[in-house]
XYZ file of C-alpha atoms in Angstrom:
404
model
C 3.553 -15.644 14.087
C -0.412 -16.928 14.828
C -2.498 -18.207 12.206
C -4.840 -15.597 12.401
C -2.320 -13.297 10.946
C -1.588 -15.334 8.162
C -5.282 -15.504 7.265
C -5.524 -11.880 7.300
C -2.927 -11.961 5.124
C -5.385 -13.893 2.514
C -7.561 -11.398 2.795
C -5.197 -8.124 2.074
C -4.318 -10.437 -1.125
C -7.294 -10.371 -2.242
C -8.077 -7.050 -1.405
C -4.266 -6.391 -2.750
C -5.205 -7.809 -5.950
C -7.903 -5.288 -6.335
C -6.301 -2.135 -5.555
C -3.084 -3.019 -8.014
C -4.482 -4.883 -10.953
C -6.268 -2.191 -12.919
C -1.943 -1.557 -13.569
C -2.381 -4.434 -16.408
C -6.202 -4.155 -17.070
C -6.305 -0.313 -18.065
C -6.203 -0.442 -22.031
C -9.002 -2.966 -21.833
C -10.971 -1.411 -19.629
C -10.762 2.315 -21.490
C -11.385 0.655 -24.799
C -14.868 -1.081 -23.685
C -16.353 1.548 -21.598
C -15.516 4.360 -24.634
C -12.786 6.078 -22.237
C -9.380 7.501 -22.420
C -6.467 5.319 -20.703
C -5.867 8.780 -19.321
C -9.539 8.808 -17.787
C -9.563 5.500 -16.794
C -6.250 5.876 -14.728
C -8.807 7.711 -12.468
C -10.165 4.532 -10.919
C -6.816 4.172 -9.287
C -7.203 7.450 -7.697
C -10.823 6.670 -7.202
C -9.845 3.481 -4.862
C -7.286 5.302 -3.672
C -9.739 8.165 -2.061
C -11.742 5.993 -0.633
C -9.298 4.726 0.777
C -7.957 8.207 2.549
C -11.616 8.884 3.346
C -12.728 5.450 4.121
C -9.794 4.383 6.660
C -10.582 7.239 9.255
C -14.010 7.029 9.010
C -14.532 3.890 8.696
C -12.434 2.520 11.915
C -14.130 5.125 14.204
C -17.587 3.801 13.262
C -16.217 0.076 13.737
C -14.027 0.326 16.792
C -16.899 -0.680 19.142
C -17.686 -3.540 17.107
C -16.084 -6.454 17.699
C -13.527 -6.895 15.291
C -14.169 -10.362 13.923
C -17.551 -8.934 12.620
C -15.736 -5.701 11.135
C -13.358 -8.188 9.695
C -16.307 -10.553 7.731
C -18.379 -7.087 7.053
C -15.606 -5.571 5.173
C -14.592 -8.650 3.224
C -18.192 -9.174 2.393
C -19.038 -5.496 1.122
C -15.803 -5.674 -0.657
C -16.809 -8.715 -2.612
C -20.455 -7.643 -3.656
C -18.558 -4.484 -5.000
C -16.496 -6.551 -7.207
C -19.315 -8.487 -7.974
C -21.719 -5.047 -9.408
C -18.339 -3.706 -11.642
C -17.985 -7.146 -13.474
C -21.281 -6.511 -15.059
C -21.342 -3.146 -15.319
C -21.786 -1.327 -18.706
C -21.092 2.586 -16.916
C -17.970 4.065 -16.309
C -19.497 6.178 -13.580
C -21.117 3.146 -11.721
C -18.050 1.058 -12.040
C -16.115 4.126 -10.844
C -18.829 4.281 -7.919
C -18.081 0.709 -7.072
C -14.444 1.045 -7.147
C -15.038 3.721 -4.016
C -17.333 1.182 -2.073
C -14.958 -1.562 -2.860
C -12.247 1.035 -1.272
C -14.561 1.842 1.944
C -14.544 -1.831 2.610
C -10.618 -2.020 2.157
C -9.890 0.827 4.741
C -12.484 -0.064 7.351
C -10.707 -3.941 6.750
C -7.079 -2.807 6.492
C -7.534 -0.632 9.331
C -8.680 -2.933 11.903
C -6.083 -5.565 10.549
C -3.274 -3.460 11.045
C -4.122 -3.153 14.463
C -5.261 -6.339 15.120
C -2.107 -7.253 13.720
C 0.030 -5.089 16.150
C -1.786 -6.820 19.054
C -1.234 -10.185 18.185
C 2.903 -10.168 18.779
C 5.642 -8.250 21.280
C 5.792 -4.476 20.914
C 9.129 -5.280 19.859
C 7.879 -7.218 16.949
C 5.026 -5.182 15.057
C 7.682 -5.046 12.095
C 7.866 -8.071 11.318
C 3.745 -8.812 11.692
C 3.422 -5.942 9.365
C 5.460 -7.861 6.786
C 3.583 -11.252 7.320
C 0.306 -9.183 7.139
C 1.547 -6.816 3.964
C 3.096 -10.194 2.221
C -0.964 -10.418 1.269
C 0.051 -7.147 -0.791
C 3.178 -8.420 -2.093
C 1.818 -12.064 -3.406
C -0.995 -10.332 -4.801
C 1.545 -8.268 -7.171
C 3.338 -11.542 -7.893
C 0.527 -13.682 -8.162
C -2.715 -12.328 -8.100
C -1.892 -9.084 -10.294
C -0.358 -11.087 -13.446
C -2.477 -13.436 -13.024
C -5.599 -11.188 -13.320
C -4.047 -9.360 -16.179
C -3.587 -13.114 -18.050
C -7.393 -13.814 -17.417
C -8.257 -10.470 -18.767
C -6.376 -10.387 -21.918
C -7.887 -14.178 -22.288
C -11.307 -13.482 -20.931
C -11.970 -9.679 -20.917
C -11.298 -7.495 -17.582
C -14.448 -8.431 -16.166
C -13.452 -12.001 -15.750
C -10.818 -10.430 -13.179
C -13.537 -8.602 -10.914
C -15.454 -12.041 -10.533
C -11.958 -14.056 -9.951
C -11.333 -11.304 -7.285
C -15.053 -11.281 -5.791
C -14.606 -15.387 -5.282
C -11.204 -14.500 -3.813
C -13.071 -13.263 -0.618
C -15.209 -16.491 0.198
C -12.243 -18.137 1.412
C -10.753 -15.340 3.363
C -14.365 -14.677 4.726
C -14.517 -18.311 6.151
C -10.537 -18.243 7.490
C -11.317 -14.910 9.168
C -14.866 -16.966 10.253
C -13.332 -19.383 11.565
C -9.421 -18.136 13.139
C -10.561 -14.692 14.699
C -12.156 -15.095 18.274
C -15.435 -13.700 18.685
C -16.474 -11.235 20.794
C -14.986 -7.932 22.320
C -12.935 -9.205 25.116
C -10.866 -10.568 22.053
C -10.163 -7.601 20.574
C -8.284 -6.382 23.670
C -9.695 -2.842 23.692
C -10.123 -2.943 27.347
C -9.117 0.481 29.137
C -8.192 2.138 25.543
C -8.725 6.011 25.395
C -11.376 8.239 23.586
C -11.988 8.532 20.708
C -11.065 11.910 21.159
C -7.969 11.210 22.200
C -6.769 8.535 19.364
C -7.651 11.753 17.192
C -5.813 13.858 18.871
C -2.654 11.944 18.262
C -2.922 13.501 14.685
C -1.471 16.843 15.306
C 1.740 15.087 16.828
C 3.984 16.463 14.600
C 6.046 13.187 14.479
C 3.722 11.474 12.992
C 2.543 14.003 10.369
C 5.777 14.288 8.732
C 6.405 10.058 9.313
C 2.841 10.301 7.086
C 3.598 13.140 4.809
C 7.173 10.496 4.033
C 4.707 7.504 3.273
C 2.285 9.054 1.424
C 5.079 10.741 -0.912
C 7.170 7.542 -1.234
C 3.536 6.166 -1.914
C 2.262 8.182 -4.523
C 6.167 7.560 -6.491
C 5.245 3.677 -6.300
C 1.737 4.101 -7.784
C 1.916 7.003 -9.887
C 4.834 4.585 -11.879
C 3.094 1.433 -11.201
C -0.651 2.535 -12.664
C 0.824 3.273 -15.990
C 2.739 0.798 -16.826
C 1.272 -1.638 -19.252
C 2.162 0.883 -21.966
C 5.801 1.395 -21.478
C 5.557 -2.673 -21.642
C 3.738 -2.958 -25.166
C 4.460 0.720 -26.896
C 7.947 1.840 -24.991
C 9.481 -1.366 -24.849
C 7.889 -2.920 -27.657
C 7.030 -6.142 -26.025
C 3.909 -8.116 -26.699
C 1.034 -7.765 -24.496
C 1.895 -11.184 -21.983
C 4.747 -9.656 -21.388
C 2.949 -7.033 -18.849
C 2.233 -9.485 -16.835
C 6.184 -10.848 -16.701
C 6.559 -7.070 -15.589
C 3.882 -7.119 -12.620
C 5.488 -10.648 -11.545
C 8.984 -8.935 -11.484
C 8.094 -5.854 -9.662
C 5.967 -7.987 -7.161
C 8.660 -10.420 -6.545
C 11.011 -7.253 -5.746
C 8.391 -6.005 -3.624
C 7.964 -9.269 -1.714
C 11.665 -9.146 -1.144
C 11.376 -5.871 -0.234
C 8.735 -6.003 2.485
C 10.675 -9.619 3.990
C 14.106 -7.639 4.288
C 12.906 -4.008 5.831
C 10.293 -6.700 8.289
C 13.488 -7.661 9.698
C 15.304 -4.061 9.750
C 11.932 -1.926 10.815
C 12.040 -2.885 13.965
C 15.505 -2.143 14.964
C 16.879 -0.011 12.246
C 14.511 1.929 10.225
C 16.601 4.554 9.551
C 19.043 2.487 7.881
C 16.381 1.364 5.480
C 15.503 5.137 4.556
C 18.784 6.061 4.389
C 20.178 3.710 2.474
C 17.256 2.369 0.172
C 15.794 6.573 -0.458
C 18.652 7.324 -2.353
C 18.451 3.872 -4.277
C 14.498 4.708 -5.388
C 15.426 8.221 -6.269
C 18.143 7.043 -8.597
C 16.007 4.202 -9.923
C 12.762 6.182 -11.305
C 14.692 8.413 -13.793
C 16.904 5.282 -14.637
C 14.238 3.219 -15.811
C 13.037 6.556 -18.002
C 15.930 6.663 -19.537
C 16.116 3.007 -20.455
C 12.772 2.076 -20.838
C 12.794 1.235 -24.491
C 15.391 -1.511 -23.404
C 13.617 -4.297 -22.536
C 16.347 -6.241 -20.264
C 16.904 -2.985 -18.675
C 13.144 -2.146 -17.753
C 12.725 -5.671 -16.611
C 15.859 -5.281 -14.375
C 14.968 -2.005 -13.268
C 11.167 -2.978 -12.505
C 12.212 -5.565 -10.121
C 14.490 -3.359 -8.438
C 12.071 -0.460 -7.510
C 9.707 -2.552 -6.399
C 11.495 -4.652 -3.815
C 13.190 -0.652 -2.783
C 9.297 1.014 -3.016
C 8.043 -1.585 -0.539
C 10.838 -2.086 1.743
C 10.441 2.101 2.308
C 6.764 1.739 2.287
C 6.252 -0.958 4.760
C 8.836 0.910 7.266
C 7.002 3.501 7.141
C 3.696 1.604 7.551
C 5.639 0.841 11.231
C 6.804 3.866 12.024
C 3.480 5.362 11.486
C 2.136 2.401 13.984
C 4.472 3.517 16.478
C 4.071 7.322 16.439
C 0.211 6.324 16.350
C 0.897 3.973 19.892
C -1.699 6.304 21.982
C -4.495 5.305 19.314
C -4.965 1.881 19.815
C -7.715 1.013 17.495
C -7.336 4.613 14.544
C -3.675 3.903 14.084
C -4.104 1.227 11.510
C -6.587 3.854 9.698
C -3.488 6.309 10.065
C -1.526 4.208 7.928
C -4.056 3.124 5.594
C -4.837 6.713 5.011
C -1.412 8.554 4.919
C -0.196 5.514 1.810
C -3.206 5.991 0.479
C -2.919 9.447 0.524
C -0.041 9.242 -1.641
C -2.125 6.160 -3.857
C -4.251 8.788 -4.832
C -2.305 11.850 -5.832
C 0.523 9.388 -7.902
C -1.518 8.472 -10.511
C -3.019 12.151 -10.931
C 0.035 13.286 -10.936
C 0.808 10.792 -13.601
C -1.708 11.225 -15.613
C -0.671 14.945 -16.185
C 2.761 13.892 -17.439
C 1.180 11.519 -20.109
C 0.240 14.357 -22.433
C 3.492 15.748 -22.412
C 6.874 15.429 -24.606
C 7.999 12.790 -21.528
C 4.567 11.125 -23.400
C 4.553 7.066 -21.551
C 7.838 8.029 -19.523
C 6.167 10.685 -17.637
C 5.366 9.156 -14.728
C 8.900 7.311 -14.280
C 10.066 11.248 -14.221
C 7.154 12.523 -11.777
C 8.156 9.470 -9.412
C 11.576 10.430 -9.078
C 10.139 13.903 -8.160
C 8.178 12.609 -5.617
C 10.762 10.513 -4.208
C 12.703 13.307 -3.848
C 10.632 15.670 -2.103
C 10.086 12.810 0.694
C 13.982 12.811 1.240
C 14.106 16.495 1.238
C 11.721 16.174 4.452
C 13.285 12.905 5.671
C 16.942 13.105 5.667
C 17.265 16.426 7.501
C 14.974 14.962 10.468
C 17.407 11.756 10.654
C 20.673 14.425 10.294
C 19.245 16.222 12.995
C 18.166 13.225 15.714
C 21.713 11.418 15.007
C 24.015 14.758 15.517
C 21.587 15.585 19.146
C 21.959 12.077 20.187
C 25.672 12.232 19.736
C 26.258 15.031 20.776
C 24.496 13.400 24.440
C 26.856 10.449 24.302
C 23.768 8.298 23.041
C 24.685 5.242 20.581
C 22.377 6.099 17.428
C 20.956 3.010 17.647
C 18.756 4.054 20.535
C 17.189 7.261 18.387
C 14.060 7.952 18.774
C 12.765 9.610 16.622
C 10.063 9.719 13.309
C 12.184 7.759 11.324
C 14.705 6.168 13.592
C 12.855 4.517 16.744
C 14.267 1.426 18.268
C 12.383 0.447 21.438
């Protein structure tokens, strides 16, 4: 893999860091801006929408720039976002910035996940995916608990300015590694933008989508409220949700490295095997939440099964998307994002219910289900066609199950 990629990968940490670490800064943030945890939940959603919106709109504005300068112009906007909600005193402006900050992410991730496609083998976007979304995964291991240390030492605000210097670095790797110029981009001969857009109503890749962003929305709707199953649930001091966020980012890493190598060639074995694991695993850690081994166990677990099915999926979606060279990273970015978005609404509902903190660990296991409901009939289908032909399974192609 090219060093370019890996410093792309600094970037989505950064950028990673952002979009997870309200998880352990939520409390704080509700109790000095005079809001609700329940309200403030919304600036997940709020990233997350910007996000759906941004990655669409964004790339199709920036796919006749070269991408080096998209690149450094996202990171750069991204940063100055950060910069505004460390010192602001309005919930409505920081929510304001948190939807700039999520612009910048989509028009960035967008062009990196192509970019990222186009730097290895065909055969090989899996496992660039996983180099590039390892950015994601150290963030939740790293850059996550370490933000939510800083803020219970220094106040959440210290986290927004550790995250806005985060991007100087990246901006000068990204500076300095990514060739300048349009000829490096290798958009020569690609198609309309018409025609990228058209590759949306390929029904293949609306239900490989309508799997992310489900799968998606079970990881986040779980993952945004869970600083007070740590503290109040569990009864664990307020450290320990960052020991949480380090688990269920070291499961995720673990996740994303295993299903880079299985993507590829296999991607229906991941789905079929590590679906039914999730499903099992949101109600589980419901029911023994208020153990703390358990939850710690449990935490780890569905995050190295919530990544290894989301980062698949990321692939597949890159695949289905093949016609649209430079929109099928803003495919991706929008379909999990999608699903970013809706989980923590979703969420948020349950949280005012007799389920009360355990709410969301039920409405993930919900949505995990529904995505199998739409999944597992599609792979039934493809394998009993493709045997019935005489052709080896391992050559499907299909939305969930592509090999070439």
């Amino acid at each position: 893999m090219s060093l370019p990629l890996y410093l792309l990968a600094v970037a989505v940490f950064a950028m990673g860091t952002s979009e997870f670490m309200l998880a352990g800064l939520l409390p704080a943030i509700a109790s000095d801006l005079g809001v609700t945890v329940s309200r403030a939940g919304v600036l997940t959603s709020a990233f997350a929408i910007g996000m759906v919106v941004g990655a669409p709109l964004v790339a199709a504005l920036a796919r006749n720039w070269p991408m080096r300068s998209s690149l450094l112009g996202f990171t750069v906007a991204f940063a100055a976002a950060h910069a505004v909600g460390a010192i602001t005193t309005s919930f409505p402006v920081l929510f304001a910035t948190r939807v700039v900050a999520a612009l910048a992410n989509a028009g960035f991730l967008a062009v990196a996940l192509t970019a990222a496609a186009t730097l290895v083998p065909s055969d090989k976007k899996g496992r660039a995916l996983a180099v590039l979304l390892s950015g994601t995964t150290v963030a939740t291991i790293a850059g996550v608990p370490g933000g939510s240390v800083l803020g219970t030492l220094l106040g959440w605000r210290a986290t927004f300015w550790a995250v806005a210097a985060l991007c100087l670095p990246a901006a000068l790797g990204i500076l300095k590694a990514i060739p300048a110029g349009r000829d490096a981009d290798g958009t020569t001969g690609r198609p309309a933008l018409r025609a990228e857009l058209a590759r949306l109503a390929k029904p293949r890749l609306i239900v490989v989508m309508l799997v992310g962003a489900l799968v998606n929305a079970a990881t986040f709707g779980s993952f945004t409220f869970l600083a007070p199953v740590v503290t109040d649930t569990a009864g664990l001091g307020e450290l320990w949700i960052s020991v949480a966020l380090v688990l269920f980012g070291a499961g995720s890493f673990a996740g994303v490295t295993v299903a880079g190598r299985l993507s590829d060639q296999r991607p229906g074995l991941v789905i079929s095997v590590g679906g039914p694991l999730l499903l099992i695993g949101w109600p589980a850690l419901a029911a023994l939440a208020d153990e703390p081994v358990a939850l710690l166990i449990l935490v780890l677990v569905q995050g190295a099964l919530s990544f290894a099915l989301g980062s698949t999926l990321i692939t597949r979606v890159l695949h289905e998307a093949a016609g649209a060279p430079t929109m099928a990273g803003s495919y991706a970015t929008a379909a999990l994002n999608v699903g970013a978005a809706i989980g923590p609404l979703v969420a948020a509902t349950t949280l005012g219910t007799a389920a009360g903190n355990l709410g969301p660990f039920w409405a993930s296991g919900l949505l995990v289900a529904a995505a199998l409901l739409i999944a597992f009939p599609l792979l039934t289908v493809t394998r009993g066609r493709l045997e019935h032909r005489g052709v080896p399974v391992a050559q499907t192609y299909g939305p969930l199950n592509d090999a070439r």
